[in-house]
Short mmCIF file of C-alpha atoms and ligand atoms in Angstrom, two decimals:
data_model
loop_
_atom_site.label_atom_id
_atom_site.label_comp_id
_atom_site.label_asym_id
_atom_site.label_seq_id
_atom_site.Cartn_x
_atom_site.Cartn_y
_atom_site.Cartn_z
CA MET A 1 0.00 0.00 0.00
CA SER A 2 1.25 3.46 -0.88
CA ALA A 3 1.86 6.07 1.83
CA LYS A 4 -0.34 9.15 2.14
CA ILE A 5 1.53 12.12 0.72
CA ILE A 6 1.95 15.08 3.08
CA ASP A 7 1.22 18.04 0.85
CA GLY A 8 3.46 20.94 1.90
CA ASN A 9 1.75 23.36 -0.50
CA LYS A 10 -1.64 22.67 1.09
CA ILE A 11 -0.22 23.16 4.61
CA ALA A 12 1.50 26.38 3.48
CA GLU A 13 -1.77 27.68 1.98
CA ALA A 14 -3.64 27.18 5.26
CA ILE A 15 -0.90 29.03 7.18
CA LYS A 16 -0.99 31.84 4.57
CA GLN A 17 -4.71 32.24 5.21
CA TRP A 18 -4.01 32.51 8.97
CA ILE A 19 -1.32 35.14 8.26
CA LYS A 20 -3.63 37.15 5.99
CA ALA A 21 -6.38 37.12 8.63
CA GLU A 22 -3.90 38.29 11.28
CA LEU A 23 -2.54 41.05 9.01
CA GLU A 24 -6.05 42.36 8.42
CA LYS A 25 -6.45 42.85 12.18
CA LEU A 26 -3.18 44.81 12.47
CA LYS A 27 -3.08 48.55 11.95
CA GLU A 28 0.54 48.75 10.81
CA ASN A 29 2.50 47.35 7.90
CA LEU A 30 5.09 44.76 8.84
CA VAL A 31 8.62 45.20 7.54
CA LEU A 32 11.11 42.38 7.08
CA VAL A 33 14.71 43.43 6.51
CA ALA A 34 17.14 41.02 4.89
CA VAL A 35 20.82 41.67 5.52
CA GLN A 36 23.20 40.49 2.83
CA VAL A 37 26.98 40.83 2.85
CA GLY A 38 28.62 40.59 -0.56
CA GLU A 39 27.04 38.67 -3.42
CA ASN A 40 26.22 34.98 -3.42
CA PRO A 41 24.25 33.08 -6.07
CA ALA A 42 22.61 30.77 -3.50
CA SER A 43 21.35 33.60 -1.30
CA ARG A 44 20.14 35.48 -4.41
CA VAL A 45 17.57 32.70 -4.96
CA TYR A 46 16.49 32.77 -1.29
CA ILE A 47 16.13 36.55 -1.39
CA LYS A 48 14.00 36.41 -4.54
CA ASN A 49 11.72 33.77 -2.98
CA GLN A 50 11.43 35.56 0.36
CA LYS A 51 10.67 38.86 -1.38
CA SER A 52 7.91 37.43 -3.55
CA SER A 53 6.37 35.47 -0.63
CA CYS A 54 6.32 38.62 1.53
CA GLU A 55 4.93 40.84 -1.21
CA GLU A 56 2.23 38.33 -2.12
CA ILE A 57 1.00 38.49 1.46
CA GLY A 58 1.36 42.28 1.82
CA ILE A 59 4.57 42.51 3.86
CA GLN A 60 7.28 45.02 3.00
CA TYR A 61 10.61 43.33 2.25
CA ASN A 62 13.75 45.48 2.29
CA LEU A 63 17.14 44.21 1.27
CA VAL A 64 20.06 45.91 3.02
CA GLN A 65 23.36 45.10 1.34
CA PHE A 66 26.85 45.57 2.69
CA ASP A 67 30.15 45.34 0.88
CA SER A 68 31.91 41.98 1.27
CA ASN A 69 34.87 43.83 2.86
CA ILE A 70 32.86 45.22 5.77
CA SER A 71 34.54 44.48 9.11
CA GLU A 72 32.85 42.30 11.70
CA ASP A 73 32.60 45.22 14.16
CA ASN A 74 31.02 47.50 11.57
CA LEU A 75 28.52 44.84 10.55
CA ILE A 76 27.55 44.31 14.20
CA SER A 77 27.01 48.03 14.72
CA GLU A 78 24.94 48.28 11.49
CA ILE A 79 22.75 45.38 12.65
CA LYS A 80 22.35 46.98 16.06
CA LYS A 81 21.15 50.16 14.31
CA LEU A 82 18.59 48.15 12.35
CA GLY A 83 17.61 46.44 15.61
CA GLN A 84 16.78 49.83 17.16
CA ASP A 85 14.68 51.00 14.21
CA GLU A 86 11.07 50.82 15.36
CA LYS A 87 9.76 50.61 11.80
CA ILE A 88 11.48 47.24 11.30
CA THR A 89 9.55 44.19 12.51
CA GLY A 90 12.13 41.49 11.83
CA ILE A 91 15.68 40.96 10.58
CA ILE A 92 16.93 38.01 8.56
CA LEU A 93 20.60 37.36 7.98
CA GLN A 94 21.42 35.87 4.59
CA MET A 95 24.02 33.13 4.71
CA PRO A 96 26.78 32.52 3.90
CA LEU A 97 28.77 35.45 5.24
CA PRO A 98 32.34 36.14 4.02
CA ASN A 99 35.00 34.04 5.77
CA HIS A 100 36.43 36.90 7.83
CA ILE A 101 33.10 37.32 9.62
CA ASN A 102 31.99 35.08 12.48
CA SER A 103 28.36 34.35 11.60
CA ARG A 104 27.52 33.21 15.13
CA LYS A 105 28.57 36.62 16.52
CA ILE A 106 26.49 38.40 13.90
CA GLN A 107 23.43 36.26 14.58
CA MET A 108 23.75 37.04 18.28
CA SER A 109 23.76 40.78 17.57
CA ILE A 110 20.16 40.62 16.32
CA PRO A 111 17.82 41.57 19.18
CA GLU A 112 15.59 38.66 20.18
CA GLU A 113 12.42 40.69 19.49
CA LYS A 114 13.52 41.07 15.81
CA ASP A 115 14.95 37.57 15.43
CA VAL A 116 12.55 36.32 12.73
CA GLU A 117 14.57 33.13 12.19
CA GLY A 118 14.41 32.17 15.87
CA VAL A 119 18.14 31.56 16.06
CA THR A 120 19.34 33.87 18.85
CA PRO A 121 20.32 32.24 22.16
CA ALA A 122 17.30 33.76 23.93
CA ASN A 123 14.78 32.41 21.42
CA LEU A 124 16.44 28.99 21.10
CA GLY A 125 16.65 28.81 24.89
CA LYS A 126 12.88 29.17 25.24
CA LEU A 127 12.45 25.86 23.40
CA LEU A 128 13.73 24.16 26.55
CA TYR A 129 10.76 25.21 28.65
CA ALA A 130 7.63 23.10 28.63
CA ASP A 131 5.48 25.92 30.02
CA VAL A 132 6.62 28.74 27.70
CA GLN A 133 5.21 29.07 24.20
CA PRO A 134 8.15 30.48 22.17
CA THR A 135 7.26 33.51 20.03
CA VAL A 136 9.54 32.33 17.23
CA ALA A 137 11.60 29.22 16.45
CA PRO A 138 13.76 28.02 13.54
CA CYS A 139 11.48 27.93 10.49
CA THR A 140 12.48 24.52 9.14
CA ALA A 141 11.93 22.87 12.51
CA LEU A 142 8.50 24.54 12.74
CA SER A 143 7.77 23.34 9.23
CA VAL A 144 8.64 19.73 10.20
CA MET A 145 6.24 19.98 13.14
CA GLU A 146 3.45 21.32 10.88
CA CYS A 147 3.98 18.39 8.50
CA ILE A 148 3.71 15.90 11.37
CA LYS A 149 0.65 17.71 12.77
CA SER A 150 -1.06 17.58 9.38
CA THR A 151 -1.26 13.77 9.60
CA GLY A 152 -3.61 14.08 12.58
CA GLU A 153 -1.65 11.32 14.34
CA ASN A 154 -1.02 11.63 18.08
CA ILE A 155 2.73 11.83 18.80
CA LYS A 156 2.41 10.95 22.49
CA GLY A 157 5.09 8.44 23.47
CA LYS A 158 5.86 7.56 19.83
CA GLU A 159 9.38 6.53 18.85
CA ALA A 160 10.70 9.51 16.90
CA VAL A 161 14.09 9.24 15.22
CA ILE A 162 15.75 12.40 13.99
CA VAL A 163 18.65 11.94 11.58
CA GLY A 164 20.83 15.07 11.60
CA HIS A 165 21.55 17.23 14.64
CA SER A 166 21.98 20.72 13.18
CA GLU A 167 20.98 23.84 15.09
CA ILE A 168 18.30 24.81 12.57
CA VAL A 169 16.62 21.42 12.17
CA GLY A 170 17.58 18.35 14.21
CA LYS A 171 18.18 19.94 17.61
CA PRO A 172 15.17 22.31 17.68
CA VAL A 173 12.86 19.57 16.31
CA THR A 174 14.02 17.30 19.14
CA LEU A 175 13.11 19.96 21.70
CA MET A 176 9.76 20.60 20.01
CA LEU A 177 8.94 16.88 20.16
CA LEU A 178 9.72 17.05 23.88
CA SER A 179 7.75 20.25 24.51
CA SER A 180 4.91 18.69 26.47
CA LEU A 181 5.30 17.44 30.04
CA LEU A 182 2.93 14.52 29.47
CA ASP A 183 2.35 14.04 25.75
CA SER A 184 5.85 14.19 24.24
CA ALA A 185 7.22 11.75 21.70
CA THR A 186 10.31 9.68 22.58
CA PRO A 187 13.09 11.11 20.41
CA THR A 188 16.42 9.58 19.45
CA VAL A 189 18.89 11.80 17.60
CA CYS A 190 21.26 10.25 15.05
CA HIS A 191 24.15 12.02 13.35
CA ILE A 192 27.38 11.54 11.45
CA ALA A 193 28.94 9.54 14.32
CA THR A 194 25.96 7.20 14.80
CA LYS A 195 27.30 3.65 14.44
CA ASP A 196 24.37 1.80 12.87
CA LEU A 197 21.83 4.22 11.48
CA ALA A 198 19.40 1.53 10.28
CA ILE A 199 19.00 0.04 13.80
CA HIS A 200 17.49 3.36 14.85
CA THR A 201 15.53 4.30 11.73
CA LYS A 202 13.87 0.85 11.53
CA ARG A 203 12.09 1.33 14.85
CA ALA A 204 11.00 4.93 14.15
CA GLU A 205 7.26 5.57 14.14
CA ILE A 206 8.18 9.12 13.18
CA LEU A 207 11.32 9.46 11.06
CA ILE A 208 12.74 12.93 10.39
CA VAL A 209 15.73 13.10 8.07
CA ALA A 210 17.76 16.32 7.71
CA VAL A 211 21.21 15.48 6.43
CA GLY A 212 21.78 16.55 2.81
CA LYS A 213 22.78 13.14 1.39
CA PRO A 214 20.59 11.78 -1.43
CA GLY A 215 19.73 8.08 -1.06
CA LEU A 216 20.76 7.93 2.62
CA ILE A 217 17.48 6.38 3.80
CA LYS A 218 16.40 3.36 1.77
CA GLY A 219 13.06 1.57 1.95
CA ASP A 220 14.39 -1.28 4.10
CA MET A 221 15.47 1.22 6.78
CA ILE A 222 11.87 2.35 7.38
CA LYS A 223 9.27 0.87 9.74
CA LYS A 224 5.94 -0.06 8.18
CA GLY A 225 3.39 2.72 8.61
CA ALA A 226 5.94 5.33 9.81
CA ILE A 227 5.52 9.07 9.33
CA VAL A 228 8.53 10.01 7.18
CA ILE A 229 9.55 13.66 7.03
CA ASP A 230 12.30 14.30 4.49
CA VAL A 231 13.97 17.67 5.05
CA GLY A 232 16.93 17.11 2.72
CA ILE A 233 17.29 19.15 -0.45
CA ASN A 234 19.80 17.77 -2.95
CA ARG A 235 20.40 18.47 -6.63
CA ILE A 236 21.32 15.33 -8.55
CA GLN A 237 21.76 14.37 -12.18
CA ILE A 238 18.87 12.70 -14.01
CA LYS A 239 20.03 9.29 -15.30
CA ASP A 240 18.67 7.20 -18.22
CA GLU A 241 17.89 3.46 -18.00
CA LYS A 242 21.57 2.65 -18.56
CA GLY A 243 22.55 4.86 -15.62
CA GLU A 244 24.06 7.53 -17.89
CA PRO A 245 23.39 11.26 -17.25
CA VAL A 246 20.66 12.72 -19.47
CA ILE A 247 22.10 15.70 -21.34
CA ASP A 248 20.11 18.86 -21.88
CA ASP A 249 20.09 19.59 -25.66
CA LYS A 250 20.07 23.35 -25.12
CA THR A 251 22.89 23.69 -22.58
CA GLY A 252 24.89 20.53 -23.32
CA LYS A 253 25.00 19.95 -19.53
CA PRO A 254 23.46 17.05 -17.54
CA LYS A 255 19.81 17.59 -16.61
CA MET A 256 19.31 17.96 -12.85
CA LYS A 257 16.48 17.30 -10.40
CA THR A 258 15.82 18.00 -6.72
CA VAL A 259 15.51 15.07 -4.31
CA GLY A 260 15.52 14.57 -0.56
CA ASP A 261 17.60 12.24 1.62
CA VAL A 262 15.03 9.43 1.47
CA VAL A 263 14.63 7.11 -1.54
CA PHE A 264 11.06 8.25 -2.16
CA ASP A 265 9.88 5.45 -4.48
CA GLU A 266 10.95 2.76 -2.00
CA ALA A 267 9.84 4.63 1.12
CA LYS A 268 6.35 5.39 -0.13
CA GLU A 269 5.57 1.66 -0.36
CA ILE A 270 6.38 1.17 3.34
CA ALA A 271 5.65 4.43 5.16
CA GLY A 272 2.20 5.47 6.34
CA TYR A 273 2.82 9.13 5.47
CA ILE A 274 5.65 10.80 3.58
CA THR A 275 6.70 14.30 2.53
CA PRO A 276 7.77 14.63 -1.12
CA VAL A 277 10.81 16.67 -2.20
CA PRO A 278 10.05 19.18 -3.60
CA GLY A 279 6.58 20.03 -2.30
CA GLY A 280 6.96 18.91 1.31
CA VAL A 281 8.84 20.56 4.18
CA GLY A 282 10.46 23.19 1.93
CA ALA A 283 7.09 24.47 0.74
CA VAL A 284 6.12 25.26 4.35
CA THR A 285 9.41 26.81 5.53
CA THR A 286 9.04 30.27 3.94
CA VAL A 287 5.53 30.77 5.29
CA MET A 288 6.79 29.81 8.76
CA LEU A 289 9.25 32.70 8.43
CA ILE A 290 6.34 35.06 7.81
CA LYS A 291 4.35 33.49 10.64
CA ASN A 292 7.35 34.16 12.90
CA LEU A 293 7.30 37.79 11.73
CA VAL A 294 3.61 38.17 12.62
CA ASN A 295 4.26 36.57 16.01
CA LEU A 296 7.15 38.97 16.67
CA TYR A 297 4.91 41.92 15.90
CA LYS A 298 2.08 40.62 18.09
CA SER A 299 4.45 39.90 20.96
CA GLU A 300 6.05 43.37 20.73
CA SER A 301 2.74 45.20 20.55
CA ALA A 302 1.46 43.22 23.56
CA SER A 303 4.52 44.09 25.70
P1 NAD B 1 23.94 20.42 8.38
O1 NAD B 1 25.02 20.17 7.39
O2 NAD B 1 24.04 21.57 9.32
O3 NAD B 1 23.75 19.10 9.25
C1 NAD B 1 23.77 17.84 8.68
C2 NAD B 1 23.53 16.82 9.76
O4 NAD B 1 23.57 15.53 9.17
C3 NAD B 1 24.59 16.82 10.87
O5 NAD B 1 23.93 16.69 12.11
C4 NAD B 1 25.42 15.58 10.57
O6 NAD B 1 25.97 14.99 11.76
C5 NAD B 1 24.38 14.67 9.96
N1 NAD B 1 24.94 13.64 9.08
C6 NAD B 1 25.82 13.79 8.07
N2 NAD B 1 26.07 12.60 7.48
C7 NAD B 1 25.34 11.69 8.14
C8 NAD B 1 25.17 10.29 8.00
N3 NAD B 1 25.83 9.61 7.06
N4 NAD B 1 24.34 9.66 8.86
C9 NAD B 1 23.68 10.35 9.81
N5 NAD B 1 23.77 11.68 9.97
C10 NAD B 1 24.61 12.33 9.16
O7 NAD B 1 22.61 20.46 7.54
P2 NAD B 1 21.21 21.26 7.75
O8 NAD B 1 21.46 22.72 7.57
O9 NAD B 1 20.51 20.76 8.96
O10 NAD B 1 20.45 20.74 6.45
C11 NAD B 1 20.20 19.36 6.24
C12 NAD B 1 19.47 19.17 4.92
O11 NAD B 1 18.23 19.84 4.98
C13 NAD B 1 20.19 19.77 3.69
O12 NAD B 1 19.92 18.97 2.56
C14 NAD B 1 19.53 21.12 3.52
O13 NAD B 1 19.58 21.58 2.18
C15 NAD B 1 18.13 20.78 3.92
N6 NAD B 1 17.34 21.92 4.41
C16 NAD B 1 16.07 21.98 3.98
C17 NAD B 1 15.25 23.00 4.42
C18 NAD B 1 13.82 23.02 3.98
O14 NAD B 1 13.13 24.00 4.18
N7 NAD B 1 13.32 21.92 3.42
C19 NAD B 1 15.75 23.99 5.28
C20 NAD B 1 17.06 23.87 5.72
C21 NAD B 1 17.86 22.82 5.29
#
């Protein structure tokens, strides 16, 4: 039997409707400022997507660019200035930063009440408390939780295995799965040093994979009926039946496609629910950023 597909676009649409309803109640326009240092092709794509998502919903998106030679101290003082500007609702830092700049230090210079990505120590710290509802949290982790929630399955006590322990996905998701005193799942976190990954993944009733390695999770590593959330985004070559790359006639280069970390065709025959890539977690992540922005505004205006 084939797994039910978790439709990220449908989840994102419902959250967009919530955001639009909230924005209608607010008297002010929200402003998201993106800080970019130097030029980077990868962040150019993110900026374009963030800008169009914000504008579609009616949020002002301003890009503030700094020269790639800016010193760390100057960048920190520029971000502090933005942090004090009352017209700005949230600040997002575009990665990567040039090598001479310590990105952790820069992230920490964003005030917690403008930290739309939920990555400052104060906002991450709130994820530890069972009795505090964090205003914001890392968007991808929130997106994973929305995908799980959309199945309607109760997570209480379930074996949840998280593969990948990064600060933006694996670690915050683990804390979110533990956020209830009585109804939490039972998470296990696997990572690069985990000795036998399959031992863990095979007993997962909820399997969350955030690594960045295509083909890492094969069908025989998945428990029957599991909820499989594939966070990975990988670009790979399209191959023909002989295993040779398919060449694009126009460019003369191999044709590419986007896949996750899970072998989708195998996994969908075993899992109970699965997120596709693209169209799963990634489709929800940008709207979670905007939901964070609305939550920052509401929290500030209530204080
Ligand atoms: P990261 O590089 O910070 O972390 C990777 C994690 O994978 C680490 O914890 C590492 O220990 C673990 N790992 C590496 N090899 C492993 C192996 N063989 N077995 C088990 N664990 C292993 O990555 P990240 O920033 O968390 O991103 C992970 C993936 O998610 C990437 O493909 C990224 O593109 C994608 N991503 C998707 C979204 C989205 O919205 N869908 C957002 C962010 C990141």
